[in-house]
Short mmCIF file of N, CA, C and O in Angstrom, two decimals:
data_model
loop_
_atom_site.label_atom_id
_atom_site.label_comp_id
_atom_site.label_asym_id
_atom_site.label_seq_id
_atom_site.Cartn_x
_atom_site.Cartn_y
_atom_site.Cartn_z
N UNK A 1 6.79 -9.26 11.02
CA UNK A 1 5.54 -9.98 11.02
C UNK A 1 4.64 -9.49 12.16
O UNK A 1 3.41 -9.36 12.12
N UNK A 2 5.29 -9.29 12.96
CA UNK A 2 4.38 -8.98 14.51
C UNK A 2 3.41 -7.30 14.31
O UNK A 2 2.38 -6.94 14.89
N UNK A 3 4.34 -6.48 13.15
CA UNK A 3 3.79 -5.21 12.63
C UNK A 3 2.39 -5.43 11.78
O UNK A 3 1.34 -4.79 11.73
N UNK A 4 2.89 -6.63 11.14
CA UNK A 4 1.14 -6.98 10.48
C UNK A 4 0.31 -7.82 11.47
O UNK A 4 -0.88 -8.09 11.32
N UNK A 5 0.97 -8.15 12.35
CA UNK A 5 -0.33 -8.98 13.29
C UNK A 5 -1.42 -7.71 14.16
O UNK A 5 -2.58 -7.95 14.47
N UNK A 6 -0.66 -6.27 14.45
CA UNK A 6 -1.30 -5.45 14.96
C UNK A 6 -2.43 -4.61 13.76
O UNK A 6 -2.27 -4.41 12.56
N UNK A 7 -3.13 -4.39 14.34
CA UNK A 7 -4.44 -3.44 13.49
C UNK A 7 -3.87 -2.23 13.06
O UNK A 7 -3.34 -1.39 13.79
N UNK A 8 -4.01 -2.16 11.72
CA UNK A 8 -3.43 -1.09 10.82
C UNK A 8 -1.98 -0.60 10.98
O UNK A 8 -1.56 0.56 11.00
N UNK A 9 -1.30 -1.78 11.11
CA UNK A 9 0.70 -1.66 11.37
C UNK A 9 0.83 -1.21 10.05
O UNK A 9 0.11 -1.53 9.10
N UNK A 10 1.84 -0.43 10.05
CA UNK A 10 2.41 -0.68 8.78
C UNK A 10 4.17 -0.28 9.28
O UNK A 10 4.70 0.02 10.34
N UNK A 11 4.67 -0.50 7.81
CA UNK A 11 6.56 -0.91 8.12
C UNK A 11 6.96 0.39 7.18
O UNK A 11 6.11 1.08 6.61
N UNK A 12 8.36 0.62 7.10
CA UNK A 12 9.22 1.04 6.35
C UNK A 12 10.68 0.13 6.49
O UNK A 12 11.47 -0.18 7.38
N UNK A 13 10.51 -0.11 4.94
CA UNK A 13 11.86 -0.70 4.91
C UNK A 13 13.09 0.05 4.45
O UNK A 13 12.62 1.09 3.97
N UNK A 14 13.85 0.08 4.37
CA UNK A 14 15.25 1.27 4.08
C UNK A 14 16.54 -0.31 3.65
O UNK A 14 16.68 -1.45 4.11
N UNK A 15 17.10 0.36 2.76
CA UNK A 15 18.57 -0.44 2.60
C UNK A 15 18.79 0.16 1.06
O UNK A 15 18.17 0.97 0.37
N UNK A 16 20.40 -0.94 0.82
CA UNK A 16 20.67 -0.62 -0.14
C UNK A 16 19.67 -1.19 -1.58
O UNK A 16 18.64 -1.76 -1.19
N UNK A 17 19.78 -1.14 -2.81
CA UNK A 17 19.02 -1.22 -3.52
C UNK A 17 19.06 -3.29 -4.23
O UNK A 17 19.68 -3.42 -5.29
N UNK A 18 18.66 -4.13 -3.85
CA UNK A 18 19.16 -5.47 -3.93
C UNK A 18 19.20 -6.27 -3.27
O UNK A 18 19.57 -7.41 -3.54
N UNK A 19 18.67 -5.68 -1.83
CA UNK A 19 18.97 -6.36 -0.60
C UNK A 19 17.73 -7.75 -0.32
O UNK A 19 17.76 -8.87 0.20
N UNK A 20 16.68 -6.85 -1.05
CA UNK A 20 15.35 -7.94 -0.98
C UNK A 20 14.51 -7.09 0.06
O UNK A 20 14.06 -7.65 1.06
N UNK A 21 14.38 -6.24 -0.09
CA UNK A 21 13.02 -5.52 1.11
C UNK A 21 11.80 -5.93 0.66
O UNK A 21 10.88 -6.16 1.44
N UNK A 22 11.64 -6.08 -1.01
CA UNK A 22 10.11 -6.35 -1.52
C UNK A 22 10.29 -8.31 -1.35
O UNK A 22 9.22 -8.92 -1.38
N UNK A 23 11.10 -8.83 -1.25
CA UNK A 23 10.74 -10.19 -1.09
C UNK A 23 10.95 -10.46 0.76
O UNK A 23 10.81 -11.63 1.11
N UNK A 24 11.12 -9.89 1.38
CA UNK A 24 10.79 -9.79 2.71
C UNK A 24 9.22 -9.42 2.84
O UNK A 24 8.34 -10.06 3.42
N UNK A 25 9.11 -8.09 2.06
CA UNK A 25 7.37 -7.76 2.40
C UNK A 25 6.49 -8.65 2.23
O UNK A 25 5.50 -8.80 2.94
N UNK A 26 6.88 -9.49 1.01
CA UNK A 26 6.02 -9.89 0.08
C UNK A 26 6.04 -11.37 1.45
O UNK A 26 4.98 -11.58 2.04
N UNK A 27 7.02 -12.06 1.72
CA UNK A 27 7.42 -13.14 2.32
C UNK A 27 6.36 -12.69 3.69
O UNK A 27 5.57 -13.60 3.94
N UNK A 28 6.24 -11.73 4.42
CA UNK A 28 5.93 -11.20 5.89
C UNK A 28 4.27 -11.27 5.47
O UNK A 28 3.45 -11.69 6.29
N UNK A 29 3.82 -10.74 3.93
CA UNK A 29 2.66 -10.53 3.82
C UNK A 29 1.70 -11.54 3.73
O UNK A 29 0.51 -11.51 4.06
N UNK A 30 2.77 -12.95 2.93
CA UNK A 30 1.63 -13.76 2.59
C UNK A 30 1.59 -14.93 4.54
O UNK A 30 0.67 -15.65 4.95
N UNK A 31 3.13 -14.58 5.31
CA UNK A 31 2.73 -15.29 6.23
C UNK A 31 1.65 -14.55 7.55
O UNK A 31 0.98 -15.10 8.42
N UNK A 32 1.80 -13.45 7.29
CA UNK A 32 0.38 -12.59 7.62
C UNK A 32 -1.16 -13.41 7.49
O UNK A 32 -1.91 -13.72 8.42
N UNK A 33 -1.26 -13.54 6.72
CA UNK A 33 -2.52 -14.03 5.87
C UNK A 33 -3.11 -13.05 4.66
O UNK A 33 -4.29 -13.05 4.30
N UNK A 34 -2.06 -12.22 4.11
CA UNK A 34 -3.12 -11.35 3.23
C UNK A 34 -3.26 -12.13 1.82
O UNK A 34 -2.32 -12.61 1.18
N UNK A 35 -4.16 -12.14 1.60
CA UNK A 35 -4.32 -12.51 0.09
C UNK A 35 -3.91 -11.47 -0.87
O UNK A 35 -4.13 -10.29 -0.62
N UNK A 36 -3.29 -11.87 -2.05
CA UNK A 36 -3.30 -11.15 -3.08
C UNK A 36 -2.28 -10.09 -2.89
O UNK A 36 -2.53 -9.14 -3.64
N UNK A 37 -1.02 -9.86 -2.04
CA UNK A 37 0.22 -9.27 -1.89
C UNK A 37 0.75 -9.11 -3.41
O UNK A 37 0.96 -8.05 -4.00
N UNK A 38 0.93 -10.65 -3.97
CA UNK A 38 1.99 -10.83 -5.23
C UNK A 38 1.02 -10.28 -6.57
O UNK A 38 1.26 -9.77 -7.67
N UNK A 39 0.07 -10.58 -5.99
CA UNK A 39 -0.63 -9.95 -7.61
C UNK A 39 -0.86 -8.11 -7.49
O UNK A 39 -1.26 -7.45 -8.45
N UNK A 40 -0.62 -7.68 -6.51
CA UNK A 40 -1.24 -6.29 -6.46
C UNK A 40 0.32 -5.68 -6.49
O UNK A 40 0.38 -4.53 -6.91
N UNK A 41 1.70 -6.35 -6.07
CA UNK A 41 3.08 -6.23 -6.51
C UNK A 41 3.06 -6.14 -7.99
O UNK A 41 3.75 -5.36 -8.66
N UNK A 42 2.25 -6.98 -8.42
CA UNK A 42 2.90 -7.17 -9.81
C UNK A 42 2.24 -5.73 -10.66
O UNK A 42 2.94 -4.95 -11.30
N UNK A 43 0.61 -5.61 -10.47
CA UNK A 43 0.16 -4.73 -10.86
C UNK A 43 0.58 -3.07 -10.55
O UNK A 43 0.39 -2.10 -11.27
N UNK A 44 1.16 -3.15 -9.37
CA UNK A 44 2.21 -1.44 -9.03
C UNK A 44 3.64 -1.81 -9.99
O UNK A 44 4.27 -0.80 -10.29
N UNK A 45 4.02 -2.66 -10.32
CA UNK A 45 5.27 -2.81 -11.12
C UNK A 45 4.90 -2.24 -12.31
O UNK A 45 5.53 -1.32 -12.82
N UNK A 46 3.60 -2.88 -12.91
CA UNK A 46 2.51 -2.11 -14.56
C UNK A 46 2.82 -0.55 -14.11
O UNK A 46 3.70 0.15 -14.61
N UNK A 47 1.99 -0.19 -13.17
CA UNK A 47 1.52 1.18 -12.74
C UNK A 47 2.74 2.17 -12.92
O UNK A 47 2.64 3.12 -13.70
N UNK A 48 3.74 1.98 -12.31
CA UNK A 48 4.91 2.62 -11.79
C UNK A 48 5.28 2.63 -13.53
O UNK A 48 5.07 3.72 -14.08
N UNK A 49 5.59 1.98 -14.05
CA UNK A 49 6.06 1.78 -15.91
C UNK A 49 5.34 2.68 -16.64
O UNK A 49 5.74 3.21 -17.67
N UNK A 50 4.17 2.87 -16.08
CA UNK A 50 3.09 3.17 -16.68
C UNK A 50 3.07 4.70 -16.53
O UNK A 50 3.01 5.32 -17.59
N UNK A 51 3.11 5.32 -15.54
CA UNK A 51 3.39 6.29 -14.68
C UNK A 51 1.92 6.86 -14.62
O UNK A 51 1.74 8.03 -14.28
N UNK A 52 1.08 6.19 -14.88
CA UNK A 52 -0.65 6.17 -14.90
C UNK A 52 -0.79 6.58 -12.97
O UNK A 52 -0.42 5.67 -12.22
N UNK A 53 -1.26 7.79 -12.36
CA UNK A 53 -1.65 7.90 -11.16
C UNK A 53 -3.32 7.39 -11.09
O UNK A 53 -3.80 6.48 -10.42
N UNK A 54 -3.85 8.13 -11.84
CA UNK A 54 -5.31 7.06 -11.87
C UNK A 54 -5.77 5.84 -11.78
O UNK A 54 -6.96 5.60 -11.55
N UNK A 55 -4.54 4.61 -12.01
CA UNK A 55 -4.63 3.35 -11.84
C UNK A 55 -4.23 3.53 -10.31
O UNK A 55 -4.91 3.10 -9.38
N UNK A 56 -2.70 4.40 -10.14
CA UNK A 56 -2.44 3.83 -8.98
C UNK A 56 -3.64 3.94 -7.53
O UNK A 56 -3.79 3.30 -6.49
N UNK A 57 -4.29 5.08 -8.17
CA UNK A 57 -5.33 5.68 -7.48
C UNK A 57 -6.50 4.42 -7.31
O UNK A 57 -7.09 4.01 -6.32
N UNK A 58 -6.51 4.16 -8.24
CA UNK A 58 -8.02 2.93 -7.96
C UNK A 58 -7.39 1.61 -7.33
O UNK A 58 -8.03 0.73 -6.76
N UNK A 59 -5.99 1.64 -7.54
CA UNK A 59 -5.43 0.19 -6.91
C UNK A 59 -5.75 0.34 -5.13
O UNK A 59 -6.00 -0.59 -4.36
N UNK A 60 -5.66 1.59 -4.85
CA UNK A 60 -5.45 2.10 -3.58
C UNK A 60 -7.15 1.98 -3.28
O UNK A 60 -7.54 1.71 -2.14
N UNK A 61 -7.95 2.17 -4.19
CA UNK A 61 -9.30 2.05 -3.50
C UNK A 61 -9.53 0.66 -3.49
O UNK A 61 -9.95 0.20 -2.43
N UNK A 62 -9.35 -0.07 -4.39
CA UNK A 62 -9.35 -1.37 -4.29
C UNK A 62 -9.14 -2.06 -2.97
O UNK A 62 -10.00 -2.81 -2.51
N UNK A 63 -7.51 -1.74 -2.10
CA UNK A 63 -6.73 -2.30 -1.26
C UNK A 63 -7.62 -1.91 0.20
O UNK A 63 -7.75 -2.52 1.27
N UNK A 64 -8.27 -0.35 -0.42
CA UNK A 64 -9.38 0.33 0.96
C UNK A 64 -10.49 -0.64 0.99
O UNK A 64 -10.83 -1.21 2.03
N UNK A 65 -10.95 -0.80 0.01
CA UNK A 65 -11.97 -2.23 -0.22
C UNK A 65 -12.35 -2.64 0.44
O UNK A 65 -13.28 -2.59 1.25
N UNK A 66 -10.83 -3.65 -0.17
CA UNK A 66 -10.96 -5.22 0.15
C UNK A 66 -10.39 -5.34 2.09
O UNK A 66 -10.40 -6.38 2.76
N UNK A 67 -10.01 -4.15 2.50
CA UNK A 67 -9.60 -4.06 3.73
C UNK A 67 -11.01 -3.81 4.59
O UNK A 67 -11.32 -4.35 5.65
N UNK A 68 -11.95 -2.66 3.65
CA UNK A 68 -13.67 -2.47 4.42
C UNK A 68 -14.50 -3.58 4.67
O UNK A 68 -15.26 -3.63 5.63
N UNK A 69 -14.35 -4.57 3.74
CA UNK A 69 -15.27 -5.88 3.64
C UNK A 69 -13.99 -7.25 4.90
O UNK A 69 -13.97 -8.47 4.74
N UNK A 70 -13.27 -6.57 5.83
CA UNK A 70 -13.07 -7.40 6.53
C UNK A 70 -11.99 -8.19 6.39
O UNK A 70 -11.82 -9.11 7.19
N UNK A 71 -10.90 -7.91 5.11
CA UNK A 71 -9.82 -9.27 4.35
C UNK A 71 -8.58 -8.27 4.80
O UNK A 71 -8.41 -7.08 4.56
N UNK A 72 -7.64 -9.37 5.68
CA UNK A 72 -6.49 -8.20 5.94
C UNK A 72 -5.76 -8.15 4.29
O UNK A 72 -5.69 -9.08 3.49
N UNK A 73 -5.20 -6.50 4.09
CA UNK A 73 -4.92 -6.31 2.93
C UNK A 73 -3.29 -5.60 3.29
O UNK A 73 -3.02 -4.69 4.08
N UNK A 74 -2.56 -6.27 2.55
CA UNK A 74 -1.19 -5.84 2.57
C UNK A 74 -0.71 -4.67 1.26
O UNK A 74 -0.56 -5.07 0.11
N UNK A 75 -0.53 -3.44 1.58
CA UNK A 75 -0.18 -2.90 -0.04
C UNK A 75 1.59 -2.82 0.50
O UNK A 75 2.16 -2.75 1.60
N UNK A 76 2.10 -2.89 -1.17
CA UNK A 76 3.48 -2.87 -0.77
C UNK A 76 3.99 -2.10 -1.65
O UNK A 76 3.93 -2.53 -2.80
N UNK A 77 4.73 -0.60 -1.41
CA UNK A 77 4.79 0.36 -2.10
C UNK A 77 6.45 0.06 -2.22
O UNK A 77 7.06 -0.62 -1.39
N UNK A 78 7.17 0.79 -3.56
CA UNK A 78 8.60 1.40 -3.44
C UNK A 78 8.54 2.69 -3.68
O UNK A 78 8.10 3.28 -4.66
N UNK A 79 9.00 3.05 -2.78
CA UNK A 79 8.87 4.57 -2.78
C UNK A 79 9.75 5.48 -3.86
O UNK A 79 9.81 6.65 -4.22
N UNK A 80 10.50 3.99 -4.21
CA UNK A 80 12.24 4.83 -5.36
C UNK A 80 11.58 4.80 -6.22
O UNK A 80 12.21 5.45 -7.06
N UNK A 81 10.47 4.41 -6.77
CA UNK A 81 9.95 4.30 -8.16
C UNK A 81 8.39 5.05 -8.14
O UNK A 81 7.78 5.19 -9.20
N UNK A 82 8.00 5.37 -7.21
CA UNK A 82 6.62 6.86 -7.40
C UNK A 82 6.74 7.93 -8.05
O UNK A 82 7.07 8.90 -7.36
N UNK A 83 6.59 8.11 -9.18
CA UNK A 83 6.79 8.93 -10.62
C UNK A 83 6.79 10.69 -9.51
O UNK A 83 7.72 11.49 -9.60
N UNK A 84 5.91 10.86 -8.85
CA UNK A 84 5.44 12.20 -8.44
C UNK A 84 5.42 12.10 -7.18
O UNK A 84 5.34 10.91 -6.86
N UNK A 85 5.45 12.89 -6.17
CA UNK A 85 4.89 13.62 -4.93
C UNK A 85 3.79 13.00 -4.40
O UNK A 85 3.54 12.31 -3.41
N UNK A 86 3.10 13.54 -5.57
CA UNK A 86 1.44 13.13 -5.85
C UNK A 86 0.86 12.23 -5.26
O UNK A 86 -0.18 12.16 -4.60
N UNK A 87 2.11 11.15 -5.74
CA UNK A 87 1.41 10.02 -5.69
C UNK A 87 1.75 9.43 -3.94
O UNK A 87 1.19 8.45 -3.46
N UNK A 88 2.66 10.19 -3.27
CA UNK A 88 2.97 10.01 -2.10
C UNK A 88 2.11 10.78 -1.30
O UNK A 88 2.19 10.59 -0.09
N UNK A 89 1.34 11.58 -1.68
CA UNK A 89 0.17 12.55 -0.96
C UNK A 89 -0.65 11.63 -0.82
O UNK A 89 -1.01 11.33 0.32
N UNK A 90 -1.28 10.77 -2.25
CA UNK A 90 -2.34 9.79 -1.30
C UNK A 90 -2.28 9.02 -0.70
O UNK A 90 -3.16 8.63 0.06
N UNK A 91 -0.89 8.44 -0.94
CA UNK A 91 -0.80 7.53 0.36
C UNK A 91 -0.80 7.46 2.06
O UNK A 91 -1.16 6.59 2.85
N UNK A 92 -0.07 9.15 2.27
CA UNK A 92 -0.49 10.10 3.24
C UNK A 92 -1.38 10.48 3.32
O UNK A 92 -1.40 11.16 4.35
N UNK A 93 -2.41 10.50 2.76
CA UNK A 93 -3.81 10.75 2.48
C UNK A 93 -4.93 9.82 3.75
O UNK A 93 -5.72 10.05 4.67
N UNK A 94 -4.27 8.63 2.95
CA UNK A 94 -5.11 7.18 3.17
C UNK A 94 -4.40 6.90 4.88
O UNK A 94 -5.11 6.95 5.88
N UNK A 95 -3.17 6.66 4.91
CA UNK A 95 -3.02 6.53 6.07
C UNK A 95 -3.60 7.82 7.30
O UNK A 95 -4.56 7.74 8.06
N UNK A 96 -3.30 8.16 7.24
CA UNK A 96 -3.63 9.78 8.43
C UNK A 96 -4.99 9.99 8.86
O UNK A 96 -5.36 10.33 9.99
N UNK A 97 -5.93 9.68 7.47
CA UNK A 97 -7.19 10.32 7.28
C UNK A 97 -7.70 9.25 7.24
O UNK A 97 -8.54 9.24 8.13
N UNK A 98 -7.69 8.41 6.78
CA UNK A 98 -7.90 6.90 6.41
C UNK A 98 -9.18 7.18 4.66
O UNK A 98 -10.21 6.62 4.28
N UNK A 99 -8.53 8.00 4.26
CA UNK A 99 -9.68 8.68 3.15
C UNK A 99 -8.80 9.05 2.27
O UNK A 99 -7.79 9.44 2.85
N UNK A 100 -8.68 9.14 0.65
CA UNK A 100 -8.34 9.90 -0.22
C UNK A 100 -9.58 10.48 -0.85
O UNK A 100 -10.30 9.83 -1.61
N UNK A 101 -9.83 11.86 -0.49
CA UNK A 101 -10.80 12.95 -1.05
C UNK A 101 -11.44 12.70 -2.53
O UNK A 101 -10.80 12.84 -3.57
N UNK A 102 -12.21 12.47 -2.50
CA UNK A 102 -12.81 12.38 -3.60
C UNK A 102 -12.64 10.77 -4.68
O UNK A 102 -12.63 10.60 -5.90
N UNK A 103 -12.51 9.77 -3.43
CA UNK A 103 -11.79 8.88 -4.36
C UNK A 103 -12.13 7.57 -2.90
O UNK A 103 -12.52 6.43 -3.15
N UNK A 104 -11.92 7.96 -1.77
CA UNK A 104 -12.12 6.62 -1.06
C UNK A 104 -12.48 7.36 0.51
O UNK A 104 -11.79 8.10 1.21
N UNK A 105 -13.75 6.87 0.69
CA UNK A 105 -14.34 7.49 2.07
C UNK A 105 -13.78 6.44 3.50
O UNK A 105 -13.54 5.24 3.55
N UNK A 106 -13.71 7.55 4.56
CA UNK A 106 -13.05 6.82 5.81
C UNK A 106 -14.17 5.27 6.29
O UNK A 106 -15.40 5.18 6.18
N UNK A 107 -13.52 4.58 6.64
CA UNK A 107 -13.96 3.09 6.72
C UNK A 107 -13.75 2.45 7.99
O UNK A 107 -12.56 2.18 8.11
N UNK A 108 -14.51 2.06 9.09
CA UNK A 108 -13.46 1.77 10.56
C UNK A 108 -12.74 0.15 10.35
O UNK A 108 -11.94 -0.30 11.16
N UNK A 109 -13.07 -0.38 9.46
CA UNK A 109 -12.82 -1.43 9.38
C UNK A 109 -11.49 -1.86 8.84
O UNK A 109 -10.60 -2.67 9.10
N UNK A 110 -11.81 -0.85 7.92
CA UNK A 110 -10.84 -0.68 6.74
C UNK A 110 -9.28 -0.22 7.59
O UNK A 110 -8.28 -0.71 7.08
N UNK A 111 -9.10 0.49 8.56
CA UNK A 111 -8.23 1.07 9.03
C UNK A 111 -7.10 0.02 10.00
O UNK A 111 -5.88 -0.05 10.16
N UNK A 112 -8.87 -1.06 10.72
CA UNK A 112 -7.41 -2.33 11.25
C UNK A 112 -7.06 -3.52 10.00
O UNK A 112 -6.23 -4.41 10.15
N UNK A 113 -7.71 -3.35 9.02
CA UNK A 113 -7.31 -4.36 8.18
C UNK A 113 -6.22 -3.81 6.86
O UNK A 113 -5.42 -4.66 6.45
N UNK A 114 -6.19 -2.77 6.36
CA UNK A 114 -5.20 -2.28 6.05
C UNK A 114 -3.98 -1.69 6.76
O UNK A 114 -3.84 -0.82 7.62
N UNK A 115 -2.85 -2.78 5.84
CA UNK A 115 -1.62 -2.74 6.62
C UNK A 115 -0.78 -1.99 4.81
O UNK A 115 -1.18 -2.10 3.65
N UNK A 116 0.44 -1.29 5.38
CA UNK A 116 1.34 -0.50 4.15
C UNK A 116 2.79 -0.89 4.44
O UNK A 116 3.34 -0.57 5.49
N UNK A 117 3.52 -1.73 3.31
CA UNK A 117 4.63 -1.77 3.73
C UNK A 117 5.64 -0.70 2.58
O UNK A 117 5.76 -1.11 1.43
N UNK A 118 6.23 0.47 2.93
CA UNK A 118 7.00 0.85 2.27
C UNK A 118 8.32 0.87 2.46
O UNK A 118 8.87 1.24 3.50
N UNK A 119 9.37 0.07 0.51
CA UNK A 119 10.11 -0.37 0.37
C UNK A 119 11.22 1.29 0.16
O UNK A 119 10.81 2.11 -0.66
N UNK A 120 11.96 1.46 0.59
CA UNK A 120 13.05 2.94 0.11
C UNK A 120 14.66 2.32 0.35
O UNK A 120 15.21 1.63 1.20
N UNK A 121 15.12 3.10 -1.14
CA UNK A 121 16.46 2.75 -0.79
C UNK A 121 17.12 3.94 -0.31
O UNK A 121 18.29 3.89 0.06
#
């Protein structure tokens, strides 16, 4: 919790596969204050099924957003289930640069209010 109280924290979680890392995130996120953790979970659960990178891509501008206009924003990735590389480039993208090229411009705002928790088994 103290990782989301700092400006642009983000976590990695690691364990075996069952343990509950996404109901820890999800649990850390909403006592954070982020709005909308469980619904943007549910919609990467679609995505990931889906293996659609273009959604996952706009979910991610979305999360840049709603983090630019000032709302702390929690995204909560599993990394065991990212169809491609690809899709781990923009997330390295977004963090580092605070930008995915052609898709979400750097934001100062955006950078302490977006927080990333990634789940790996």
């Amino acid at each position: 919790l103290r990782i989301l109280a700092m400006p642009g924290g983000c976590l990695l979680l690691t364990g075996p596969p069952g343990v509950g890392k996404q109901t820890l995130a999800l649990a850390g996120a909403t006592l954070a204050g982020a709005a909308g953790a469980e619904d943007a979970l549910a919609a990467l659960a679609r995505i990931y099924a889906a293996g659609d990178q273009r959604k996952f891509r706009a979910l991610l501008k979305e999360a840049h957003d709603a983090a630019a206009s000032g709302r702390k924003t929690v995204l909560i990735l599993n990394a065991d289930r990212l169809p491609s590389r690809a899709w781990l480039e923009d997330v390295q993208q977004l963090l580092s640069t605070e930008q995915i090229v052609g898709l979400v411009a750097t934001h100062p705002v955006a950078r302490d209010n977006l927080h990333l928790i990634v789940c790996a088994s």
